[in-house]
Short mmCIF file of C-alpha atoms and ligand atoms in Angstrom, two decimals:
data_model
loop_
_atom_site.label_atom_id
_atom_site.label_comp_id
_atom_site.label_asym_id
_atom_site.label_seq_id
_atom_site.Cartn_x
_atom_site.Cartn_y
_atom_site.Cartn_z
CA UNK A 99 0.03 0.06 0.13
CA UNK A 100 1.24 3.44 -0.81
CA UNK A 101 -0.68 5.78 1.76
CA UNK A 102 -1.71 4.30 4.93
CA UNK A 103 -3.80 5.63 7.95
CA UNK A 104 -4.16 3.57 11.06
CA UNK A 105 -6.43 4.26 14.00
CA UNK A 106 -5.61 8.31 13.03
CA UNK A 107 -7.46 10.68 15.41
CA UNK A 108 -7.58 14.26 15.71
CA UNK A 109 -8.69 16.58 18.40
CA UNK A 110 -8.30 20.35 18.20
CA UNK A 111 -6.81 22.03 20.93
CA UNK A 112 -9.12 23.53 23.63
CA UNK A 113 -11.97 21.34 21.92
CA UNK A 114 -13.83 19.80 24.80
CA UNK A 115 -16.04 18.00 22.39
CA UNK A 116 -15.56 14.96 20.61
CA UNK A 117 -12.44 14.57 18.38
CA UNK A 118 -13.06 15.85 14.61
CA UNK A 119 -11.31 12.57 13.62
CA UNK A 120 -11.60 9.26 15.16
CA UNK A 121 -9.72 6.39 14.71
CA UNK A 122 -9.71 6.56 10.86
CA UNK A 123 -7.77 3.86 9.08
CA UNK A 124 -7.57 3.31 5.25
CA UNK A 125 -5.14 2.61 3.02
CA UNK A 126 -4.66 3.74 -1.19
CA UNK A 127 -2.81 2.19 -3.35
CA UNK A 128 -0.09 4.28 -5.73
CA UNK A 129 -1.79 5.73 -8.62
CA UNK A 130 -5.02 5.12 -7.18
CA UNK A 131 -7.55 8.26 -6.53
CA UNK A 132 -9.42 8.08 -2.91
CA UNK A 133 -12.56 10.17 -2.26
CA UNK A 134 -13.80 11.46 0.92
CA UNK A 135 -17.52 12.38 1.22
CA UNK A 136 -19.90 13.19 4.17
CA UNK A 137 -21.89 15.92 5.40
CA UNK A 138 -20.53 19.14 6.36
CA UNK A 139 -18.43 19.09 9.65
CA UNK A 140 -17.73 15.47 9.50
CA UNK A 141 -14.06 15.53 9.38
CA UNK A 142 -12.98 15.49 5.85
CA UNK A 143 -11.08 18.49 5.86
CA UNK A 144 -9.44 17.77 9.22
CA UNK A 145 -8.30 14.48 7.74
CA UNK A 146 -6.66 15.87 4.73
CA UNK A 147 -4.93 18.54 7.05
CA UNK A 148 -3.48 15.81 9.06
CA UNK A 149 -2.24 13.84 6.35
CA UNK A 150 -0.55 17.05 4.87
CA UNK A 151 1.15 17.77 8.39
CA UNK A 152 -0.92 20.75 9.22
CA UNK A 153 -2.61 19.24 12.15
CA UNK A 154 -0.91 16.95 14.87
CA UNK A 155 -1.99 13.29 15.34
CA UNK A 156 -3.53 12.85 18.57
CA UNK A 157 -3.73 9.08 18.22
CA UNK A 158 -2.59 6.78 15.61
CA UNK A 159 0.12 6.42 12.53
CA UNK A 160 0.23 7.92 8.95
CA UNK A 161 2.83 6.28 6.23
CA UNK A 162 3.41 6.51 2.93
CA UNK A 163 5.22 3.65 1.37
CA UNK A 164 8.15 2.77 4.10
CA UNK A 165 8.08 6.35 5.43
CA UNK A 166 6.31 7.18 8.59
CA UNK A 167 4.97 10.83 8.25
CA UNK A 168 3.45 10.87 11.70
CA UNK A 169 3.27 8.28 14.69
CA UNK A 170 1.46 9.86 17.68
CA UNK A 171 3.16 7.32 20.30
CA UNK A 172 6.21 7.54 19.10
CA UNK A 173 5.86 11.18 18.66
CA UNK A 174 6.88 11.49 15.13
CA UNK A 175 5.57 14.32 13.37
CA UNK A 176 7.31 15.52 9.83
CA UNK A 177 6.96 19.09 8.87
CA UNK A 178 4.59 19.66 6.30
CA UNK A 179 7.22 20.94 3.59
CA UNK A 180 9.22 17.44 4.03
CA UNK A 181 6.38 15.43 3.12
CA UNK A 182 6.37 16.44 -0.53
CA UNK A 183 2.60 16.03 -0.48
CA UNK A 184 0.62 18.98 -2.59
CA UNK A 185 -2.88 20.78 -1.72
CA UNK A 186 -5.48 22.13 -3.89
CA UNK A 187 -8.22 24.05 -2.03
CA UNK A 188 -11.69 25.32 -2.78
CA UNK A 189 -10.80 28.78 -2.90
CA UNK A 190 -7.91 28.94 -6.01
CA UNK A 191 -5.53 30.88 -3.80
CA UNK A 192 -3.43 31.70 -6.93
CA UNK A 193 -1.63 35.27 -6.87
CA UNK A 194 -3.73 37.72 -8.76
CA UNK A 195 -0.50 39.95 -9.76
CA UNK A 196 1.37 37.17 -11.19
CA UNK A 197 1.10 35.37 -14.72
CA UNK A 198 0.00 31.87 -14.90
CA UNK A 199 3.25 30.73 -15.67
CA UNK A 200 4.74 32.54 -12.56
CA UNK A 201 1.92 31.16 -10.41
CA UNK A 202 2.52 27.58 -11.71
CA UNK A 203 6.46 27.89 -11.42
CA UNK A 204 5.90 29.35 -7.75
CA UNK A 205 7.00 26.04 -6.02
CA UNK A 206 10.05 25.72 -8.83
CA UNK A 207 12.10 28.06 -6.99
CA UNK A 208 15.49 25.52 -6.53
CA UNK A 209 15.43 24.31 -10.42
CA UNK A 210 17.68 26.65 -13.14
CA UNK A 211 15.50 28.69 -15.38
CA UNK A 212 15.33 26.65 -18.27
CA UNK A 213 14.36 23.57 -16.35
CA UNK A 214 11.65 25.75 -14.16
CA UNK A 215 9.73 27.16 -17.56
CA UNK A 216 9.94 23.67 -19.22
CA UNK A 217 8.36 21.89 -16.29
CA UNK A 218 5.88 24.88 -16.21
CA UNK A 219 4.72 24.10 -19.87
CA UNK A 220 4.47 20.61 -19.22
CA UNK A 221 2.15 21.00 -16.67
CA UNK A 222 0.09 23.52 -18.33
CA UNK A 223 -0.17 21.22 -20.99
CA UNK A 224 -1.36 18.61 -18.68
CA UNK A 225 -4.22 20.77 -17.83
CA UNK A 226 -5.13 21.94 -21.03
CA UNK A 227 -3.78 25.38 -20.58
CA UNK A 228 -0.60 25.26 -22.86
CA UNK A 229 -1.80 28.86 -24.62
CA UNK A 230 -2.63 30.78 -21.10
CA UNK A 231 0.97 30.81 -19.52
CA UNK A 232 1.12 34.78 -20.01
CA UNK A 233 -2.38 35.60 -18.82
CA UNK A 234 -3.44 36.88 -15.33
CA UNK A 235 -5.56 34.96 -13.33
CA UNK A 236 -8.31 37.27 -13.79
CA UNK A 237 -8.30 36.73 -17.38
CA UNK A 238 -9.31 33.37 -17.12
CA UNK A 239 -12.83 31.50 -15.81
CA UNK A 240 -13.40 30.04 -12.44
CA UNK A 241 -12.83 26.41 -14.00
CA UNK A 242 -9.78 27.76 -15.93
CA UNK A 243 -8.09 29.27 -12.67
CA UNK A 244 -9.00 26.04 -10.86
CA UNK A 245 -6.56 24.13 -13.50
CA UNK A 246 -3.77 26.38 -13.21
CA UNK A 247 -4.22 26.10 -9.10
CA UNK A 248 -3.94 22.16 -10.08
CA UNK A 249 -1.13 22.61 -12.41
CA UNK A 250 0.78 24.69 -9.76
CA UNK A 251 0.08 21.67 -6.99
CA UNK A 252 1.70 19.16 -9.80
CA UNK A 253 4.48 21.15 -10.91
CA UNK A 254 6.68 19.86 -7.88
CA UNK A 255 5.91 16.44 -8.66
CA UNK A 256 4.14 15.75 -5.22
CA UNK A 257 4.24 12.14 -4.13
CA UNK A 258 0.59 12.62 -3.25
CA UNK A 259 -1.85 15.08 -3.97
CA UNK A 260 -4.68 16.35 -1.60
CA UNK A 261 -7.87 18.22 -3.02
CA UNK A 262 -10.32 19.79 -0.80
CA UNK A 263 -13.81 20.53 -2.35
CA UNK A 264 -11.89 22.06 -5.38
CA UNK A 265 -14.94 22.78 -7.49
CA UNK A 266 -17.45 23.65 -5.10
CA UNK A 267 -17.01 27.12 -5.87
CA UNK A 268 -18.16 26.43 -9.68
CA UNK A 269 -21.48 25.66 -11.37
CA UNK A 270 -22.64 22.41 -11.53
CA UNK A 271 -22.20 21.47 -15.29
CA UNK A 272 -18.63 22.93 -15.11
CA UNK A 273 -18.34 20.68 -12.05
CA UNK A 274 -19.34 17.57 -13.97
CA UNK A 275 -16.91 18.15 -16.54
CA UNK A 276 -14.06 19.21 -14.66
CA UNK A 277 -14.45 15.86 -12.30
CA UNK A 278 -13.85 13.95 -15.53
CA UNK A 279 -11.00 15.96 -16.59
CA UNK A 280 -9.24 15.95 -13.18
CA UNK A 281 -9.48 11.85 -13.17
CA UNK A 282 -7.90 12.25 -16.54
CA UNK A 283 -5.22 14.54 -15.63
CA UNK A 284 -4.18 12.40 -12.64
CA UNK A 285 -4.08 9.50 -14.51
CA UNK A 286 -1.99 10.72 -17.20
CA UNK A 287 0.22 12.06 -14.41
CA UNK A 288 0.10 9.13 -12.59
CA UNK A 289 -0.92 11.16 -9.47
CA UNK A 290 -1.91 9.45 -6.35
CA UNK A 291 -4.54 11.75 -4.98
CA UNK A 292 -6.80 11.90 -2.31
CA UNK A 293 -10.22 14.20 -2.89
CA UNK A 294 -12.60 15.51 -0.88
CA UNK A 295 -16.19 16.42 -1.92
CA UNK A 296 -19.71 16.36 -0.64
CA UNK A 297 -21.09 15.56 -3.73
CA UNK A 298 -21.70 11.94 -4.92
CA UNK A 299 -21.49 12.41 -8.45
CA UNK A 300 -18.54 13.85 -8.17
CA UNK A 301 -17.39 11.12 -5.93
CA UNK A 302 -18.44 8.45 -8.34
CA UNK A 303 -16.61 10.26 -11.31
CA UNK A 304 -13.73 10.87 -9.61
CA UNK A 305 -12.89 8.01 -7.33
CA UNK A 306 -11.05 4.29 -7.41
CA UNK A 307 -12.02 4.09 -3.61
CA UNK A 308 -14.69 6.44 -1.69
CA UNK A 309 -14.66 6.94 1.80
CA UNK A 310 -18.00 7.97 3.76
CA UNK A 311 -17.56 9.66 6.86
CA UNK A 312 -19.82 10.49 9.50
CA UNK A 313 -19.06 12.46 13.20
CA UNK A 314 -15.24 12.05 12.68
CA UNK A 315 -15.72 8.33 11.66
CA UNK A 316 -14.64 6.71 8.36
CA UNK A 317 -17.81 4.37 8.03
CA UNK A 318 -16.70 2.54 5.03
CA UNK A 319 -13.62 2.48 2.69
CA UNK A 320 -14.54 0.59 -0.64
CA UNK A 321 -15.31 1.05 -4.43
CA UNK A 322 -18.17 2.59 -5.71
CA UNK A 323 -19.97 -0.59 -6.76
CA UNK A 324 -19.53 -2.13 -2.95
CA UNK A 325 -20.45 1.16 -1.39
CA UNK A 326 -23.75 1.23 -3.27
CA UNK A 327 -24.66 -2.59 -3.46
CA UNK A 328 -22.90 -3.58 -0.03
CA UNK A 329 -23.19 -0.47 2.38
CA UNK A 330 -21.80 -1.56 5.64
CA UNK A 331 -24.29 0.43 7.82
CA UNK A 332 -27.66 2.20 7.15
CA UNK A 333 -25.87 5.70 7.18
CA UNK A 334 -23.83 4.77 3.96
CA UNK A 335 -27.00 3.01 2.47
CA UNK A 336 -29.11 5.98 3.00
CA UNK A 337 -26.14 8.60 2.27
CA UNK A 338 -25.41 7.02 -1.36
CA UNK A 339 -28.12 6.89 -3.86
CA UNK A 340 -31.95 7.08 -3.44
CA UNK A 341 -33.83 4.80 -1.44
CA UNK A 342 -35.92 3.73 1.43
CA UNK A 343 -36.24 1.14 4.28
CA UNK A 344 -39.37 -1.24 4.11
CA UNK A 345 -39.83 -3.88 6.55
CA UNK A 346 -39.28 -7.37 5.06
CA UNK A 347 -39.01 -11.16 6.55
CA UNK A 348 -36.65 -13.61 5.39
CA UNK A 349 -37.87 -17.16 5.09
CA UNK A 350 -36.84 -20.48 4.08
CA UNK A 351 -37.88 -21.93 1.13
CA UNK A 352 -37.11 -24.97 -1.07
CA UNK A 353 -35.25 -22.83 -3.78
CA UNK A 354 -33.22 -21.00 -1.15
CA UNK A 355 -34.00 -17.88 1.09
CA UNK A 356 -37.18 -15.97 0.17
CA UNK A 357 -38.11 -12.09 1.14
CA UNK A 358 -41.38 -11.42 1.99
CA UNK A 359 -42.34 -7.80 1.62
CA UNK A 360 -45.16 -5.40 1.07
CA UNK A 361 -44.05 -5.49 -2.84
CA UNK A 362 -44.45 -9.24 -3.19
CA UNK A 363 -41.95 -12.02 -2.43
CA UNK A 364 -38.30 -11.45 -3.64
CA UNK A 365 -36.79 -14.73 -4.99
CA UNK A 366 -33.48 -15.76 -6.66
CA UNK A 367 -31.74 -12.88 -5.08
CA UNK A 368 -28.06 -12.83 -5.16
CA UNK A 369 -25.93 -12.27 -1.60
CA UNK A 370 -29.14 -12.64 0.21
CA UNK A 371 -28.85 -13.26 4.35
CA UNK A 372 -30.24 -16.50 5.36
CA UNK A 373 -33.62 -16.34 7.41
CA UNK A 374 -31.49 -16.70 10.75
CA UNK A 375 -29.55 -13.71 10.32
CA UNK A 376 -32.43 -11.54 12.44
CA UNK A 377 -34.86 -12.98 15.04
CA UNK A 378 -37.74 -14.46 13.01
CA UNK A 379 -36.08 -13.20 10.12
CA UNK A 380 -37.24 -9.64 10.49
CA UNK A 381 -35.31 -6.82 9.33
CA UNK A 382 -35.31 -3.86 7.30
CA UNK A 383 -34.94 -4.24 3.26
CA UNK A 384 -33.22 -1.45 1.62
CA UNK A 385 -35.03 -0.29 -1.55
CA UNK A 386 -33.24 1.99 -4.27
CA UNK A 387 -35.00 3.70 -6.71
CA UNK A 388 -33.55 1.51 -9.43
CA UNK A 389 -34.86 -1.74 -7.73
CA UNK A 390 -38.45 -0.66 -8.33
CA UNK A 391 -39.63 -1.07 -11.76
CA UNK A 392 -42.86 0.40 -13.52
CA UNK A 393 -44.66 -2.68 -14.57
CA UNK A 394 -48.57 -1.77 -15.74
CA UNK A 395 -49.14 -5.70 -15.85
CA UNK A 396 -48.16 -6.07 -12.19
CA UNK A 397 -50.58 -6.56 -9.47
CA UNK A 398 -48.93 -4.23 -6.85
CA UNK A 399 -50.20 -0.55 -7.12
CA UNK A 400 -48.84 2.55 -5.75
CA UNK A 401 -50.13 6.09 -6.30
CA UNK A 402 -47.72 8.79 -7.35
CA UNK A 403 -46.99 11.45 -4.68
CA UNK A 404 -44.19 13.30 -6.03
CA UNK A 405 -41.73 13.18 -8.98
CA UNK A 406 -38.43 14.60 -9.74
CA UNK A 407 -37.41 14.91 -13.37
CA UNK A 408 -33.98 14.15 -13.91
CA UNK A 409 -33.42 14.54 -17.64
CA UNK A 410 -33.30 10.76 -18.83
CA UNK A 411 -35.62 9.57 -15.93
CA UNK A 412 -37.77 10.47 -13.14
CA UNK A 413 -37.78 9.53 -9.46
CA UNK A 414 -41.30 9.09 -8.37
CA UNK A 415 -42.27 8.95 -4.97
CA UNK A 416 -44.76 6.45 -4.62
CA UNK A 417 -47.55 5.30 -1.63
CA UNK A 418 -48.66 1.76 -1.74
CA UNK A 419 -52.30 1.00 -0.26
CA UNK A 420 -50.64 -0.33 2.80
CA UNK A 421 -49.06 3.33 3.53
CA UNK A 422 -45.58 2.29 2.75
CA UNK A 423 -43.66 4.70 0.65
CA UNK A 424 -40.94 3.89 -1.89
CA UNK A 425 -39.16 5.27 -4.82
CA UNK A 426 -38.99 4.36 -8.32
CA UNK A 427 -36.58 5.68 -10.98
CA UNK A 428 -38.61 5.41 -14.52
CA UNK A 429 -37.62 6.27 -17.91
CA UNK A 430 -38.72 9.91 -18.27
CA UNK A 431 -41.26 9.15 -21.20
CA UNK A 432 -43.31 7.56 -18.58
CA UNK A 433 -44.88 10.19 -17.74
CA UNK A 434 -47.73 9.91 -15.53
CA UNK A 435 -49.88 12.43 -13.04
CA UNK A 436 -49.19 12.86 -9.42
CA UNK A 437 -52.14 11.12 -7.79
CA UNK A 438 -52.42 8.29 -10.60
CA UNK A 439 -51.93 4.82 -9.72
CA UNK A 440 -49.30 2.83 -11.32
CA UNK A 441 -48.13 -0.98 -11.35
CA UNK A 442 -44.79 -1.85 -9.85
CA UNK A 443 -42.33 -4.41 -9.56
CA UNK A 444 -39.50 -5.13 -7.15
CA UNK A 445 -36.36 -6.09 -9.15
CA UNK A 446 -33.81 -6.53 -6.44
CA UNK A 447 -30.31 -8.12 -7.31
CA UNK A 448 -28.86 -7.32 -4.35
CA UNK A 449 -30.52 -7.97 -1.33
CA UNK A 450 -29.24 -5.12 1.44
CA UNK A 451 -30.83 -5.66 4.87
CA UNK A 452 -30.23 -4.22 8.65
CA UNK A 453 -31.49 -5.19 12.09
CA UNK A 454 -35.19 -3.53 12.25
CA UNK A 455 -34.60 0.07 13.66
CA UNK A 456 -36.05 0.33 17.01
CA UNK A 457 -37.05 4.08 16.02
P1 ADP B 643 -15.53 19.05 7.00
O1 ADP B 643 -14.48 19.49 6.19
O2 ADP B 643 -16.16 17.55 6.55
O3 ADP B 643 -16.84 19.96 6.78
P2 ADP B 643 -14.18 19.64 9.35
O4 ADP B 643 -12.77 18.64 9.33
O5 ADP B 643 -13.83 21.45 8.71
O6 ADP B 643 -15.41 18.88 8.39
O7 ADP B 643 -14.70 19.84 10.96
C1 ADP B 643 -14.68 18.81 11.45
C2 ADP B 643 -14.91 19.36 12.89
O8 ADP B 643 -13.92 19.81 13.62
C3 ADP B 643 -16.20 20.15 13.13
O9 ADP B 643 -16.88 20.07 14.21
C4 ADP B 643 -15.53 21.47 13.22
O10 ADP B 643 -16.43 22.56 13.74
C5 ADP B 643 -14.11 21.43 13.96
N1 ADP B 643 -13.19 22.20 13.43
C6 ADP B 643 -12.48 22.37 12.21
N2 ADP B 643 -11.66 23.06 12.21
C7 ADP B 643 -11.68 23.52 13.93
C8 ADP B 643 -10.30 24.31 14.45
N3 ADP B 643 -9.40 24.89 13.64
N4 ADP B 643 -10.46 24.33 15.59
C9 ADP B 643 -11.68 23.82 16.54
N5 ADP B 643 -12.39 23.04 15.83
C10 ADP B 643 -12.16 22.79 14.12
MG1 MG B 644 -14.11 21.04 4.48
#
C-alpha cells in the first residue's frame, strides 16, 4: 500500500467536544484516487490537514510507503514541507498579480530557469492551458483558474495530491466536466490523490476508492460498486443513492431464502442473508429507486405522490395501499400524473438488509 492511515484521531486544541477525526484507518494504492465524502463538519478537511502535516495526530499513525509521516505514540511528526504532498483548496488562492506561468512556477524556485519553464509548460499542457501561460488569473474563467491551481500543485511532482472540494465554487455543469478532466489528468500523470467532496456524482466520477465519513468516523472505505450494493451500515445506505427502508421478513423455502415484502416476495436474489440472520427473519430491506420497476401488468399498485425530473428519468415517490412509501426510477417518457396509480414490481439483485430500526 502507498498511503496508509492507521487508527488516526485528531482533537483540536481546546476542543472539549469529541475528536474531529476518530480512529480512521484506510489504505490507498499508488496511482489510485481516493475520495472522502460526508456531510459538512464530519471531519473531511481535518483528515486532509493531518495527512498534510498541518494538524497534529492525537492517536495513530500515517505512512507513505515505508516512510512514517506521523506516529503519535512515538512522537513523530514530519514537517509539512518535508512530506512532498501537494494541496488544492476550494478557493483557488492564485497570486492575482502574477501571470499563470509564474503562479505555476512558484514552487519551483530551486530549478534553473530553463528547467523551470519546461516543467511549467509540461503541467500547463497536462491541464489543457498551454496557451494561457502569459495571462493573468483574472483573465481566466473559474474553471480555468482551478486548473491553474491544479497545475501549480502538480508542478513540483508531489508524491500525493490532496484536493479539498476544489470545484465547490463552480457551477454544476462545469463541475461535472472538471471532475472527469481531473481524473484524466491525475491518471495521465500517475498521481496518487485524495479528493474531498460532498457531492456523490463527483465522488463516483473521480474516485477509485470512496470513503464515507460521519461525525469524525470513516464508516466505509470501498469502491463505488460495493458502497452502493453492499453498504456497511444504514447511514451509508441512505447517504449513497436514493432509497427507503421497507420492513421485510426472510423465510426459508425450497429454492433458497425468500424475502417477503409489501411489494411481494423476492426470490433468486444474489447475496441474500439467511432466515436466521435476524430474529424471526424480520429486518429492514433497502429498496433503491432502481430496484423498483414500473410495470402496468403488475398486481402491486402504488400512487404517485411526487416526481422529480432528472433528464433521462424520473424519480417517483410512491405510496402503496398499505401506506408504505417507495421510490422508483422510471424512464422519463413514462410521464404519469401525480395522484395516478401505477403498477410496480421489485427487481432486486442485491438484497441489502439491516436489523430492524427500534425507532
Ligand atoms: P468538513 O471538512 O467535513 O466539513 P472539518 O474537518 O472542517 O469538517 O471539521 C470537523 C469538526 O472539527 C467540526 O466539528 C468543526 O467544527 C471542527 N473544527 C474544524 N476546524 C477546527 C479548528 N481549527 N478548531 C476547532 N475545531 C475545528
Ligand atoms: Mg471541509
